[in-house]
């Protein structure tokens, strides 16, 4: 946690004074990293004591039941039937709708659970199975996935970030703070360990891929990112950034076509490996693909702070356009939203630009693409947390409104106490006495400050009225819509800012390039 | 204050997250006291027996519960209902009581701030981290459920007054503390001697005047606390509830103190003598049963009575009392008081394992004084926190307690290593002249081996014991924890004693 941040700074100072102090040579030392990581794990464990989505609410339950059901299906049926409607596998009841890597992960966890609690995974008989022991085991599968995938990736990233000096001329010593910001992401903690999902795996794989790109291990990066896509197709939100950055880099080398082919082969190889049970016929592949792209579910789900949902207050998109034309419209807008950042990375790939491009491309998908969940805000949050040292204000701002956009969901899951405590904890660490949040409110003009405080006030009021007031009969989702609209307005401002920021990098890119050659 | 508040705020977030975790019967005990104090007239507080959880804290704590019962009745009247509220643990009750503990910890914040505010920045932060982020306090108060943070906060306040030379305020705060929880009166001898010698100084007239001032101030606190009960003729009943000597020497789970060795020695002797052909009568009472009656639980060794334990405690304390009598200096008072509580813990009658908090928390301030103290504290705090592990026995809280201790250890390690760096050149030169490399290490190899042994003990209890014995001998792992931790505690006691005797 942040105190560790402070500790390291102190260690550095002390080390500089005394010289030759073992852990002052590197910025992120083993004890500080250990303390931050263990604290992040502790917070996760404590959140996991709370309720999960759909606890005790038959007949459909929630994501927890979905994950349990997938374990049941993958354990008892052959891989070829996982995505097919059979007598054992009723796709209408939480049918598997993530790519095969999620299914393998379910199978691995199912094997572990089956050893101690077989009744919880009995085929068909175990629907809606709930018990404290199962809850504990299920929670531990998420905790262990997080600790084995996301934590090492975060450490790897911070290590690479500091070693390569991605943050530019900023002083070192705040690496533990950065690590804490990445690991103590309240949204990720609440969704994975409260609501119950495994985003830590796909995000962890993506984070590993990002770190690998930064450390020039491009083949590893391609493999990791392919795995991330194969765990949750939403990882494709990052694809334009990865593609443009790697393409831009390859174009600068001696043999661009060969370089691109190498990466392509790794990607295809990884995909082939993961999809191996379905490669026997095109039909089988299409069967899986159709499960992954559920267009019939509409342009957005529930209340999500993206363009389509927020503006539906004024424009009834669903009524104006057919599903087909809606698909096309969202496709076009998404592409045009990430195009500037895409072009920038092809023209001048750079480490910082890459991080901004990740943020911009995931934001464009979140705001404009088809079938977006409120939980998809986790994707733009990941690159934003990586930029925490550079853009502390942006990161804190985005984090707050991202969490707000999931407030109705978390209220439904009865996770308000956890919501409040994790948010407050994040605030304390963000503004830790020695942390390098670098943001001082008084450095802004009064008008800017008012611009920030106004939405903040609105959000406080919305928090309270959402809990205490009943919406009018005529508009049962009035408060949800207000929350969504507030968040959307902030997201739009932020994405304009980050796009401008990335495009401004173009001007000084030649300088960055020269700097890199010197290295 | 801002810095202390930051530490406190982080801790409070953790406490909020701990609201839904396991709570012991102490939760119902305190809920019952809320109901008791709010529904019954004062005269019946200590005579009511409608629940097994009779009020056995002194009156000031009962007033504190009465105070808490007002907001509780506003939030949910069932919490303070004597009949309908029995074993009531609805989310509202849980949230209210947990929040009341977290809010009462504001006193701890105040005490820690007052004690640490004059320290240099680095040592101040170390002190805040040790006091406000104490894993033992989190385990006992915010999972198991008690109000130790509040009580220890008053102790720290009292010590901070004494440290500043404001003896009268310190004495009053200590009197308040005793009237909140009488277990803290173990420190009273040290307080008495110190205040007698340090406060009641000057010529005979001045000393007498000060003595009377102190006496009347402390007397006033006691009068406020016990007066109403005296008026209602309840005094004997109150004392009877406060000092239930019917309880045995050891709690169901043996606190890791001196008596553990005594019991183990008795068992070994009984075993050996029986092998040698002597007729050994098996004791009627067993130690694992909790409440022990009048019969002697020892097979061979003589029976231990409360009077013996009392004498032993005073005897163990005496070097410190003599020091305080001869040279009452404010800079040593925290060490002395902590030592007194250590003696009470090591040799006292019916000691709870939680009583180790009484000295580990004040010693956190002592730990920032020198590198040697910090080294000692590193060992002591790990051992005392580990000895609390059996309080949380459910698998759900297992990662919580392990992580709390692990994080605490790493932080102490970091802090203490930096401590060594921040020493002045003069100090380090003195250390170098002493020569031995052991002096410069955080823990020597014996200490390291001992701490590694804790892993072994934990491994035995969690994996090997169930594997070898199944459900048989369930007390064996607990006994092992007690005996093993008792060794560390004995070392800490001896170390503190040596340190007190040494320093001039």
Coordinates of C-alpha atoms in Angstrom, one line a residue, chain B residues 335 339 342 363 366-367 369-380 439 487-503:
Chain B
X335 CA 8.7 0.6 29.5
X339 CA 6.8 -4.7 31.9
X342 CA 4.1 -8.5 30.9
X363 CA 5.9 -1.5 23.7
X366 CA 9.4 1.8 23.1
X367 CA 10.4 -0.1 20.0
X369 CA 13.6 4.3 20.8
X370 CA 16.5 2.2 19.8
X371 CA 17.6 -0.5 17.4
X372 CA 17.8 -3.1 20.2
X373 CA 14.2 -2.4 21.3
X374 CA 13.1 -2.6 17.7
X375 CA 14.7 -6.0 17.3
X376 CA 13.0 -7.3 20.5
X377 CA 9.7 -5.9 19.4
X378 CA 10.0 -7.6 16.0
X379 CA 10.1 -11.0 17.7
X380 CA 7.6 -10.2 20.4
X439 CA 24.5 -6.7 17.2
X487 CA 9.0 -19.7 25.0
X488 CA 9.0 -16.5 23.0
X489 CA 7.0 -14.7 25.7
X490 CA 9.4 -15.9 28.4
X491 CA 12.3 -14.6 26.4
X492 CA 10.6 -11.2 25.9
X493 CA 9.8 -11.0 29.6
X494 CA 13.5 -11.8 30.5
X495 CA 14.7 -9.3 27.9
X496 CA 12.5 -6.5 29.2
X497 CA 13.7 -7.3 32.8
X498 CA 17.3 -7.2 31.8
X499 CA 16.8 -4.0 29.9
X500 CA 15.1 -2.4 32.9
X501 CA 17.7 -3.5 35.4
X502 CA 20.5 -2.4 33.0
X503 CA 19.5 1.1 32.2

